[in-house]
XYZ file of C-alpha atoms in Angstrom:
770
model
C 35.866 29.984 8.746
C 33.170 32.609 9.170
C 31.910 34.065 5.895
C 29.334 36.815 5.361
C 27.146 36.703 2.270
C 26.981 39.971 0.361
C 23.215 39.709 -0.056
C 20.210 37.585 0.768
C 19.848 33.867 0.202
C 17.363 31.019 0.145
C 17.722 27.988 2.379
C 16.295 24.866 0.743
C 15.340 21.850 2.846
C 17.393 23.212 5.724
C 20.700 22.223 4.141
C 21.336 24.019 0.843
C 22.013 27.739 0.550
C 21.172 29.493 -2.711
C 22.323 33.122 -3.114
C 19.504 35.431 -4.151
C 21.071 36.144 -7.519
C 20.817 32.408 -8.263
C 17.146 32.160 -7.263
C 16.314 30.085 -10.358
C 18.096 27.172 -8.674
C 15.384 27.111 -6.005
C 12.788 26.108 -8.571
C 15.108 23.443 -9.943
C 15.675 22.019 -6.473
C 12.050 22.053 -5.347
C 10.189 21.570 -8.598
C 7.979 24.591 -7.974
C 8.200 28.361 -8.021
C 8.120 30.292 -4.803
C 8.219 34.064 -4.476
C 10.704 35.874 -2.297
C 7.877 37.272 -0.163
C 6.445 33.816 0.394
C 9.890 32.438 1.229
C 10.399 35.195 3.818
C 7.504 33.647 5.697
C 9.386 30.370 5.847
C 11.779 31.398 8.613
C 11.313 30.202 12.173
C 11.336 33.827 13.283
C 8.387 34.719 11.068
C 6.155 32.025 12.531
C 6.921 33.027 16.124
C 6.516 36.748 15.477
C 3.235 36.136 13.692
C 1.948 34.082 16.624
C 2.732 36.924 19.049
C 1.669 39.842 16.857
C -1.609 41.389 18.007
C -2.101 43.498 14.884
C -3.032 42.387 11.375
C 0.074 44.038 9.944
C 3.259 42.000 9.906
C 5.307 44.976 8.772
C 4.542 46.880 11.983
C 4.461 44.396 14.820
C 2.630 44.830 18.100
C 3.953 41.996 20.204
C 2.792 40.477 23.457
C 5.261 38.261 25.308
C 4.653 35.015 27.170
C 6.725 35.958 30.209
C 9.280 38.473 31.452
C 12.377 38.642 33.638
C 14.228 41.317 35.599
C 17.012 41.352 38.152
C 17.636 43.375 41.274
C 19.095 46.464 39.630
C 16.153 46.844 37.267
C 12.964 45.467 38.815
C 12.496 48.197 41.443
C 12.380 50.976 38.856
C 10.126 48.956 36.557
C 7.628 48.200 39.298
C 7.725 51.800 40.526
C 7.028 53.033 36.991
C 4.220 50.525 36.430
C 2.715 51.277 39.851
C 2.660 54.985 39.034
C 0.928 54.079 35.763
C -1.926 52.083 37.328
C -0.545 48.528 37.744
C -2.885 46.197 39.665
C -1.327 42.758 39.036
C 1.161 41.043 36.763
C -0.764 39.827 33.686
C 1.942 37.351 32.622
C 4.581 35.409 34.571
C 7.215 37.920 35.705
C 10.407 36.529 37.217
C 12.342 38.736 39.641
C 15.857 37.412 40.210
C 18.491 38.730 42.595
C 21.809 38.064 40.929
C 23.390 41.500 40.503
C 23.383 43.037 43.994
C 23.450 39.629 45.674
C 26.470 40.370 47.849
C 24.793 43.267 49.682
C 28.301 44.710 49.953
C 27.760 48.403 49.254
C 25.469 50.998 50.774
C 24.438 49.430 54.061
C 20.983 47.847 53.941
C 19.945 49.135 50.539
C 20.704 46.019 48.440
C 18.770 43.693 50.702
C 16.054 46.357 50.945
C 15.609 46.003 47.187
C 15.359 42.233 47.536
C 12.680 42.547 50.211
C 10.855 45.053 48.005
C 10.967 42.512 45.153
C 9.513 39.760 47.301
C 6.739 42.063 48.506
C 5.999 43.013 44.888
C 5.875 39.344 43.848
C 3.317 38.735 46.590
C 1.244 41.842 45.897
C 1.163 41.598 42.104
C 1.610 37.860 41.570
C 5.210 37.353 40.537
C 7.980 34.772 40.745
C 10.810 35.670 43.143
C 14.232 34.002 42.948
C 16.269 34.854 46.092
C 19.939 35.903 46.010
C 22.562 33.254 45.159
C 19.959 30.791 43.791
C 20.444 31.487 40.067
C 21.599 34.113 37.639
C 18.675 35.526 35.690
C 19.259 33.828 32.350
C 20.043 30.401 33.729
C 16.778 30.377 35.699
C 14.850 31.414 32.597
C 16.516 28.669 30.549
C 15.792 26.030 33.141
C 12.271 27.025 34.149
C 10.611 29.390 31.648
C 11.923 29.086 28.075
C 10.072 26.877 25.601
C 9.801 26.317 21.875
C 7.809 28.965 20.046
C 7.665 31.290 23.049
C 8.757 34.903 23.418
C 10.337 36.347 26.569
C 11.133 39.991 27.345
C 13.839 40.860 29.851
C 15.284 44.050 31.304
C 18.798 42.791 30.672
C 20.468 42.975 27.304
C 21.593 39.332 27.422
C 18.018 38.054 27.448
C 18.639 35.334 24.856
C 17.044 31.881 24.904
C 17.097 31.123 21.190
C 18.799 27.764 21.662
C 15.646 26.635 23.477
C 13.382 27.717 20.625
C 12.464 30.964 22.397
C 12.749 34.382 20.803
C 13.919 36.594 23.664
C 14.514 40.334 23.649
C 16.498 42.455 26.086
C 15.032 45.924 26.516
C 14.896 48.884 28.870
C 12.408 48.897 31.697
C 9.859 51.012 29.858
C 9.106 48.180 27.452
C 8.473 45.794 30.351
C 6.152 48.365 31.919
C 4.112 48.359 28.716
C 3.688 44.584 28.934
C 2.653 44.855 32.594
C -0.029 47.312 31.511
C -1.148 44.946 28.711
C 0.273 47.201 26.025
C 2.472 45.961 23.215
C 6.097 45.936 22.122
C 6.009 47.847 18.861
C 8.692 47.252 16.272
C 8.964 47.143 12.517
C 9.351 43.632 11.165
C 13.071 42.916 11.520
C 15.411 41.468 8.981
C 16.248 37.819 9.579
C 19.818 36.595 9.021
C 20.688 32.915 8.796
C 23.599 31.766 10.931
C 24.331 28.652 8.926
C 26.362 26.175 10.960
C 28.222 23.272 9.480
C 30.914 20.972 10.814
C 31.623 20.257 14.486
C 33.747 22.174 17.012
C 36.970 20.540 18.124
C 37.132 19.441 21.798
C 39.351 22.439 22.584
C 36.765 24.902 21.260
C 34.011 26.023 23.587
C 30.866 28.106 23.072
C 32.672 31.374 23.776
C 35.129 30.626 20.991
C 32.285 30.098 18.518
C 30.488 33.228 19.676
C 33.603 35.423 19.566
C 34.443 34.214 16.062
C 30.994 35.319 14.875
C 31.016 38.619 16.801
C 34.421 39.496 15.398
C 33.079 39.231 11.864
C 29.666 40.887 12.167
C 29.858 43.653 14.786
C 31.946 46.304 13.079
C 30.015 46.133 9.797
C 26.619 46.040 11.540
C 25.663 42.939 9.579
C 22.981 41.793 12.031
C 22.188 45.087 13.779
C 18.556 45.098 14.980
C 17.947 41.860 13.072
C 17.073 38.337 14.199
C 19.885 35.778 14.079
C 18.394 32.409 13.049
C 20.726 29.460 13.680
C 20.211 26.724 11.119
C 22.167 24.045 9.315
C 23.506 20.623 10.259
C 26.125 22.071 12.593
C 23.461 22.937 15.164
C 23.136 19.292 16.151
C 26.894 18.914 16.600
C 26.546 20.848 19.875
C 24.436 19.911 22.876
C 21.896 22.425 24.182
C 23.995 23.604 27.115
C 26.761 24.436 24.640
C 24.282 26.186 22.329
C 23.059 28.299 25.245
C 26.627 29.532 25.710
C 26.877 30.605 22.086
C 23.404 32.090 22.045
C 23.747 34.418 25.035
C 26.599 36.230 23.300
C 24.492 37.165 20.266
C 23.692 40.363 22.172
C 27.226 41.561 21.440
C 26.461 41.582 17.715
C 23.692 44.234 18.342
C 21.050 41.905 16.935
C 17.438 42.227 18.098
C 16.930 38.577 19.016
C 17.936 35.029 18.150
C 16.265 31.717 17.393
C 17.668 28.230 16.719
C 16.212 25.220 15.021
C 15.351 22.605 17.632
C 16.014 18.863 17.730
C 15.995 15.853 20.028
C 18.676 17.380 22.237
C 16.479 20.431 22.809
C 13.681 18.058 23.758
C 15.969 16.176 26.134
C 17.037 19.420 27.849
C 13.466 20.573 28.420
C 12.389 17.111 29.538
C 15.270 16.946 32.013
C 14.027 20.210 33.518
C 10.509 18.834 33.937
C 9.041 20.641 30.954
C 8.678 18.142 28.144
C 5.484 19.909 27.078
C 7.560 23.020 26.280
C 9.183 21.248 23.335
C 8.164 21.329 19.726
C 10.204 20.930 16.616
C 11.178 24.210 14.997
C 12.688 24.243 11.541
C 12.577 26.585 8.577
C 10.070 25.790 5.858
C 11.353 23.744 2.873
C 12.194 27.102 1.289
C 13.064 30.089 3.492
C 14.510 33.432 2.460
C 17.047 35.226 4.660
C 18.194 38.821 4.415
C 21.776 37.703 4.880
C 23.832 34.655 5.779
C 26.689 34.148 8.211
C 28.279 30.876 7.110
C 30.172 29.208 9.961
C 32.291 26.097 9.557
C 32.569 25.069 13.203
C 35.422 22.664 12.500
C 37.706 25.565 11.499
C 37.212 27.660 14.637
C 40.139 27.752 17.036
C 40.370 28.951 20.657
C 39.718 32.693 20.623
C 40.393 35.779 22.714
C 38.630 39.148 22.621
C 41.109 41.755 23.764
C 40.066 44.965 25.484
C 37.896 46.911 24.981
C 35.094 45.138 23.117
C 33.944 41.564 22.452
C 34.529 42.184 18.744
C 38.271 42.818 19.206
C 38.967 39.180 18.438
C 42.034 37.093 17.667
C 42.866 33.432 17.669
C 44.925 32.787 20.792
C 47.714 31.331 18.673
C 47.676 34.434 16.464
C 47.984 36.677 19.510
C 50.801 34.610 21.004
C 52.705 34.855 17.731
C 52.366 38.670 17.573
C 52.195 39.711 21.214
C 54.061 43.015 21.159
C 52.413 44.460 18.045
C 48.873 43.519 19.048
C 49.166 44.504 22.704
C 50.568 47.910 21.796
C 47.368 48.668 19.900
C 45.393 47.923 23.079
C 47.673 50.189 25.106
C 47.127 53.026 22.627
C 43.361 52.494 22.814
C 43.547 52.641 26.615
C 45.434 55.936 26.439
C 42.729 57.328 24.166
C 39.963 56.134 26.476
C 41.428 57.613 29.648
C 42.704 60.798 28.031
C 45.006 61.094 31.021
C 48.772 60.641 30.491
C 49.155 59.868 34.196
C 46.906 56.797 33.911
C 48.521 54.260 31.619
C 47.662 50.637 30.987
C 50.694 48.505 30.226
C 50.296 45.076 28.689
C 53.590 44.628 26.861
C 55.412 44.591 30.201
C 53.539 41.363 30.955
C 55.417 39.537 28.212
C 57.940 37.280 29.913
C 60.249 35.140 27.824
C 57.971 35.627 24.856
C 54.842 34.579 26.782
C 51.962 36.705 28.090
C 51.457 36.509 31.854
C 47.829 36.959 32.950
C 46.958 38.083 36.478
C 43.407 36.794 36.950
C 40.886 34.332 35.550
C 37.095 34.263 36.031
C 34.499 31.764 34.782
C 31.064 33.114 35.632
C 27.486 34.008 34.956
C 25.065 33.248 32.145
C 27.881 32.672 29.641
C 30.639 30.961 31.611
C 28.937 29.325 34.586
C 27.054 26.667 32.625
C 27.467 23.040 33.671
C 29.490 21.870 30.661
C 31.898 24.831 30.836
C 32.712 24.271 34.503
C 32.988 20.498 34.057
C 35.454 20.954 31.223
C 37.472 23.486 33.229
C 37.589 21.080 36.161
C 38.783 18.277 33.901
C 41.622 20.405 32.518
C 42.642 21.418 36.054
C 42.459 17.901 37.491
C 45.724 17.305 39.394
C 46.992 20.689 38.163
C 48.094 23.740 40.145
C 47.029 27.368 39.647
C 50.168 28.394 41.537
C 50.697 30.705 44.506
C 51.745 33.837 42.639
C 49.530 36.742 41.563
C 47.365 34.688 39.181
C 44.067 33.573 40.704
C 40.986 31.816 39.351
C 37.364 32.243 40.455
C 34.442 30.093 39.285
C 30.760 30.957 39.652
C 28.287 28.202 38.689
C 25.195 29.727 37.085
C 22.568 28.254 39.432
C 22.152 26.191 42.565
C 21.012 23.122 40.571
C 24.153 23.399 38.422
C 26.279 23.863 41.542
C 24.644 20.823 43.193
C 25.442 18.540 40.274
C 28.992 19.870 40.022
C 29.393 18.910 43.667
C 27.969 15.430 43.020
C 30.292 14.949 40.044
C 33.345 16.030 42.065
C 34.108 19.022 39.839
C 33.980 21.503 42.716
C 36.534 19.639 44.810
C 38.743 19.231 41.730
C 38.694 22.980 41.107
C 39.365 23.776 44.743
C 42.208 21.279 44.880
C 43.820 23.093 41.946
C 43.630 26.382 43.853
C 40.500 27.897 42.293
C 37.874 29.523 44.478
C 34.227 28.637 43.838
C 31.413 31.097 44.543
C 27.624 31.181 44.308
C 25.502 32.265 41.338
C 26.307 35.956 40.793
C 26.626 38.300 37.824
C 29.044 40.770 39.440
C 32.219 39.874 37.526
C 30.419 40.727 34.298
C 29.756 44.349 35.263
C 32.309 45.385 37.856
C 30.688 44.342 41.135
C 32.965 41.416 41.904
C 36.576 40.331 41.364
C 37.758 43.777 40.260
C 41.374 43.191 39.174
C 44.365 45.013 40.620
C 45.579 48.208 38.990
C 47.359 47.698 35.666
C 46.491 44.020 35.430
C 44.827 41.813 32.836
C 41.933 39.494 33.659
C 40.749 36.732 31.326
C 37.057 35.975 31.715
C 34.334 33.730 30.378
C 31.760 36.473 30.878
C 29.852 38.591 28.379
C 31.588 41.979 28.150
C 34.986 43.647 28.382
C 34.116 47.320 27.847
C 36.432 49.982 29.327
C 36.358 49.940 33.158
C 33.367 47.586 33.210
C 35.492 45.306 35.372
C 35.388 47.958 38.118
C 38.517 50.084 37.782
C 38.239 53.882 37.998
C 40.637 55.861 35.808
C 39.418 59.060 37.467
C 40.991 57.749 40.658
C 44.206 56.768 38.923
C 43.234 53.116 38.436
C 43.008 51.098 35.280
C 42.748 47.382 34.585
C 41.187 45.438 31.743
C 39.505 42.226 30.651
C 39.995 39.869 27.749
C 37.211 37.395 26.986
C 38.037 33.708 26.562
C 36.314 30.367 26.844
C 36.417 28.456 30.135
C 38.530 25.763 28.475
C 41.373 28.116 27.587
C 41.054 29.936 30.910
C 41.522 26.597 32.667
C 44.481 25.834 30.401
C 46.004 29.194 31.307
C 45.456 28.461 35.009
C 47.058 25.041 34.637
C 50.039 26.781 33.044
C 50.514 29.131 35.984
C 48.910 32.154 34.343
C 50.710 32.007 30.997
C 48.142 32.664 28.262
C 47.476 29.220 26.829
C 45.096 27.732 24.289
C 42.984 24.815 25.444
C 44.466 22.819 22.569
C 47.544 22.285 24.752
C 45.613 20.288 27.345
C 42.834 18.682 25.348
C 42.140 14.966 25.217
C 39.126 12.757 24.475
C 37.265 13.583 27.698
C 33.486 13.301 27.457
C 31.424 15.446 29.801
C 29.101 13.256 31.876
C 25.374 13.857 31.471
C 23.902 16.622 33.599
C 21.442 15.626 36.323
C 18.994 18.392 37.213
C 17.734 18.566 40.803
C 15.001 21.178 41.318
C 14.933 20.931 45.121
C 16.707 24.272 45.698
C 14.113 25.964 43.498
C 11.203 24.057 45.017
C 12.161 25.148 48.513
C 13.299 28.735 47.945
C 11.665 30.276 44.854
C 8.375 32.082 45.547
C 5.836 31.070 42.902
C 3.140 33.739 43.031
C 1.874 34.026 39.477
C -1.912 33.962 39.482
C -1.983 34.462 43.253
C -1.769 38.246 43.582
C -2.426 39.469 47.121
C -3.507 42.931 46.012
C -4.154 44.159 49.546
C -0.566 43.508 50.595
C 1.745 46.490 50.984
C 5.032 47.013 49.200
C 7.967 47.126 51.597
C 10.195 50.137 50.966
C 13.736 50.749 52.114
C 15.145 54.262 52.579
C 16.949 54.218 49.215
C 13.845 53.346 47.180
C 12.529 56.594 45.775
C 9.711 57.534 43.416
C 10.448 59.013 40.026
C 10.500 62.823 40.086
C 7.818 64.751 38.200
C 8.573 65.346 34.524
C 6.847 68.012 32.484
C 5.149 67.566 29.081
C 6.851 68.759 25.920
C 6.144 72.370 24.932
C 5.716 73.612 21.364
C 9.175 75.182 21.293
C 12.300 73.949 23.050
C 15.807 75.227 23.602
C 18.583 72.767 24.342
C 21.892 73.481 25.982
C 24.716 71.258 24.804
C 26.001 69.697 28.031
C 28.260 67.006 26.587
C 29.758 66.270 23.196
C 31.307 62.840 22.650
C 33.037 62.235 19.342
C 34.138 58.633 19.941
C 32.913 56.211 17.250
C 30.723 54.406 19.804
C 29.510 55.402 23.273
C 28.448 52.507 25.484
C 25.728 52.532 28.111
C 28.532 51.888 30.617
C 29.891 55.317 29.710
C 26.458 56.948 29.882
C 25.826 55.507 33.357
C 28.573 53.320 34.814
C 27.950 49.796 36.016
C 29.537 48.337 39.109
C 29.686 51.020 41.772
C 26.335 52.499 40.718
C 24.357 49.271 40.955
C 23.363 49.851 44.579
C 21.729 53.163 43.658
C 19.506 51.972 40.800
C 16.419 52.318 43.052
C 17.110 55.997 43.706
C 16.697 58.007 40.479
C 18.212 61.260 41.732
C 20.991 59.529 43.648
C 21.932 57.452 40.636
C 21.833 60.454 38.303
C 24.860 61.886 40.113
C 26.954 59.235 38.321
C 25.794 60.140 34.784
C 28.772 60.255 32.386
C 31.059 60.238 35.444
C 33.708 58.188 33.641
C 33.415 59.995 30.328
C 32.540 63.646 31.100
C 32.606 64.372 34.853
C 31.396 67.969 34.359
C 28.162 66.870 32.670
C 26.079 66.500 35.833
C 26.872 70.023 37.029
C 26.123 71.523 33.625
C 22.837 69.656 33.278
C 21.717 70.528 36.807
C 22.247 74.210 36.063
C 20.030 73.932 32.979
C 17.404 72.029 34.945
C 17.278 74.711 37.628
C 16.633 77.257 34.901
C 13.735 75.164 33.573
C 12.271 75.020 37.078
C 12.440 78.799 37.256
C 10.672 78.985 33.892
C 7.914 76.694 35.118
C 7.196 79.064 37.997
C 6.484 81.799 35.459
C 9.476 83.897 36.436
C 10.945 85.966 33.613
C 13.403 87.134 32.538
C 15.491 84.041 33.147
C 17.910 85.657 35.525
C 20.577 85.242 36.729
C 21.445 83.191 33.606
C 22.624 85.951 31.316
C 23.895 83.453 28.732
C 20.392 82.081 28.179
C 18.906 85.572 28.068
C 21.553 86.579 25.556
C 20.733 83.543 23.416
C 17.032 84.429 23.375
C 17.861 88.011 22.474
C 19.910 86.814 19.491
C 17.115 84.436 18.453
C 14.491 87.164 18.479
C 16.627 89.287 16.203
C 17.634 86.472 13.867
C 14.092 85.117 13.486
C 12.506 88.556 13.517
C 10.225 87.357 16.295
C 10.318 90.069 18.954
C 7.521 88.315 20.860
C 9.423 85.031 21.272
C 8.941 84.261 24.946
C 11.397 82.325 27.086
C 8.661 81.338 29.509
C 6.835 79.477 26.705
C 9.968 77.607 25.576
C 10.970 74.480 27.459
C 14.621 74.470 28.468
C 16.572 71.226 28.650
C 20.027 69.727 28.464
C 21.275 67.674 25.534
C 24.002 65.125 24.840
C 25.619 64.697 21.445
C 27.259 61.343 20.728
C 28.179 59.860 17.365
C 26.705 56.430 18.126
C 25.352 56.102 21.658
C 23.866 53.098 23.419
C 25.986 50.038 22.659
C 25.808 47.404 25.375
C 23.456 47.054 28.297
C 19.686 47.452 28.091
C 19.687 49.513 31.288
C 17.079 52.227 31.006
C 19.046 54.337 33.492
C 21.395 55.293 30.663
C 18.481 57.472 29.513
C 16.458 58.069 32.700
C 19.457 59.624 34.468
C 19.706 62.214 31.722
C 15.982 62.884 32.017
C 15.841 63.400 35.779
C 18.688 65.895 35.387
C 16.616 67.830 32.863
C 17.615 66.108 29.633
C 15.319 66.781 26.677
C 17.142 65.183 23.762
C 20.005 63.166 22.370
C 21.510 64.112 19.032
C 23.430 61.376 17.241
C 24.618 60.259 13.859
C 22.989 56.902 14.620
C 21.849 54.932 17.659
C 23.852 51.820 18.456
C 20.837 49.756 19.484
C 17.070 49.870 19.298
C 16.858 49.329 23.052
C 18.786 52.496 23.899
C 16.708 54.563 21.490
C 13.548 53.068 23.044
C 14.825 54.087 26.478
C 15.361 57.648 25.260
C 11.798 57.772 23.940
C 10.189 56.128 26.969
C 11.813 58.725 29.187
C 10.391 61.559 27.134
C 13.515 62.623 25.287
C 13.766 63.320 21.592
C 15.995 60.902 19.615
C 17.327 63.427 17.096
C 19.652 62.487 14.262
C 22.132 64.799 12.566
C 23.806 63.652 9.376
C 26.554 66.258 9.176
C 29.350 66.878 11.638
C 28.085 68.822 14.669
C 28.929 72.511 14.392
C 28.334 73.237 18.062
C 30.260 72.943 21.286
C 29.481 72.322 24.928
C 27.737 75.429 26.236
C 26.073 76.344 22.932
C 22.286 76.399 22.525
C 20.024 74.700 19.987
C 16.535 76.111 19.453
C 13.914 73.809 17.914
C 10.620 75.539 17.139
C 7.273 73.785 16.703
C 8.656 70.440 17.804
C 5.239 68.986 18.646
C 4.092 69.827 15.127
C 7.250 68.251 13.740
C 6.483 65.024 15.602
C 3.138 64.904 13.831
C 4.855 65.281 10.455
C 7.265 62.989 8.623
C 10.193 64.144 10.823
C 12.621 64.028 7.893
C 13.539 67.721 8.173
C 13.246 69.488 11.506
C 14.673 73.018 11.327
C 16.830 73.996 14.289
C 19.078 76.902 15.137
C 22.470 76.745 16.830
C 23.192 79.803 18.969
C 26.868 80.011 19.803
C 27.694 80.858 23.385
C 30.165 83.579 22.455
C 30.267 87.286 21.771
C 27.458 88.293 19.441
C 25.798 84.881 19.691
C 26.192 83.978 15.987
C 23.452 81.660 14.747
C 23.602 78.855 12.192
C 20.753 76.725 10.875
C 20.855 72.946 10.960
C 18.468 70.213 9.893
C 17.669 67.521 12.429
C 15.563 64.465 11.738
C 14.047 61.559 13.646
C 13.728 57.994 12.422
C 10.335 56.314 12.348
C 8.367 56.417 15.593
C 5.044 54.772 16.358
C 2.030 56.932 17.183
C 2.326 55.788 20.803
C 6.000 56.719 20.983
C 5.243 60.205 19.720
C 2.577 60.625 22.383
C 4.965 59.383 25.074
C 7.507 62.063 24.145
C 4.819 64.724 24.008
C 3.570 63.677 27.449
C 7.069 64.009 28.874
C 7.639 60.319 29.683
C 5.916 56.939 29.728
C 4.596 57.510 33.263
C 2.832 60.704 32.199
C 1.486 59.041 29.071
C -0.055 56.205 31.058
C -1.438 58.525 33.717
C -3.079 60.615 31.024
C -4.673 57.532 29.482
C -5.875 56.324 32.868
C -7.502 59.680 33.619
C -9.255 59.681 30.252
C -10.755 56.219 30.768
């Protein structure tokens, strides 16, 4: 049972929940009165945020982190941005892992070129470099960097180490650049929601089952959006820390800001095992703590789960699905048809029902969610003396780090898996984002990974291909494999098996990881490959702007995978202009051409050439504006021209800054949305110098229309609640309508970043003024 409270609640002595409307009970239980404001300071989150806040205002936080982490499709751009902004050395430990382009399979030398660049940067600036195949980013951070009361910032959305007492945040690269320049992460104090755990999971239920049960309840209603999820209650101690890590990493899929768990002796044992006993301290809420909401989870009631395509929140109990296969799978097929919009590309799942059972074509256990020691050990146990079969179904297993892999070898789990027909690979994140184990066309893969967005597994509907992923726990994936690919709950194969204790061996880290923090060799040179390019020049914001609508997406949610695809683009993340060619390629293939045309016009404007020929549509729009506004002197050369994307709710999913930077390098000046799916995407938009407009009403404009926003710099200095704008239709007579845009709260620094044209310009300007 997962139950959402309708309002806030008090937690008394860590065990008793009191709904806010019954607050008088708190006094009766404690024998003293405590105000709501005082009780808000009783959360674990409050104490950690206060410790890391550099301002004297807890309502508007300015946070400095203890360490940071990036992987090989984000660290090149971050370091290039910071270098252009005056970086001299890394001021805090910065871990550069190589777990996304590890295979070096696409683009010739360019993946390994990025790895060599990362090593040279670790030497020059004083970083920590984890070579390919040694560990996935989040497992290394759990094992070697997380600690109780700490905060970690990562350029990957699944930066979550709450189960180790660490508040971790996944953000776009711009926010990491700020930390490298000793600036702060600025955010309003977030709401804190208690995830109250009671009971104990059954042996058949793994961490993915628990996580999916929670995600299924909270995502659609936005219950924890941009809030901190604080795991409390007696149920926490019913799970060991490795298990908790598996639940915790999936909190990203709720759209929360961060997570934190109460700690106990098992947390201490985990940190001690990894040679870091001094990183432990007990974290618990105060005797009375107030939470802005409560997710009540009875772990004993959770059953093996599945998240069907195309989102981790599309959850069912496996038994429920098996009892209603045709009805439920048809809804997925209809959703696939809507996503592709192409009647010639059709995903069929109901044809995989054989004798009333669902046949699955692939299984994957991998990465920061699935590749943990306890998950793989349990999968191996279920598959002991079993047979995956020699038909289409196949199973791949990726342990999350070399130390985990080494102990799995010692325990015999690897040979057990191989004997059953599974293949075992090195630490690699590819199956999570479409760079490994892409399924065959029109097939279904079940995966203990983090996401199952459309085409994230690597298929390309534009090329006539479509496949899909359902998320499941390693236990039920192993059960399915043991049953020859028939979708099967782990309950079928469960017994009283106890996972043997994990034995951590750091030798692979000791001998391969470069530990350079505090040892910057500033005279060293960065080593560049031919695909590593500098960011192009971006101009500052002018007083007046005119936007051309270059894409309009009316889907309820637009993911970062749709804004800039994962998988095939990962090898080009170090080349801003090369990568930008893929922008919206799966969602609106004409966008790049439209935006480039607008950008060329802006370049003409910057040269001082006027009129803006040969673009007669833009000239016609300005002519209509002059007449409508009675401003005959309105000059095109003084009005910045940019492209714009409208999406109802953009930015769900990955933290990748390229979802915004690709728009910017193509000439993007703004997004207009009804709301932004995540803070991190909105931050990326701002850090790349684009305006994060909001529009409450339905958009009365189409692709090709123009939107004129006068005095935008002045508007940024105001309250931003009403920003007049004018829609100029791209049709005969250029009819004009007025609309009211607005922008949610921005910090003073964020406003200056947008005015400067991007974070790089902002930092350069500051450097020149010093």
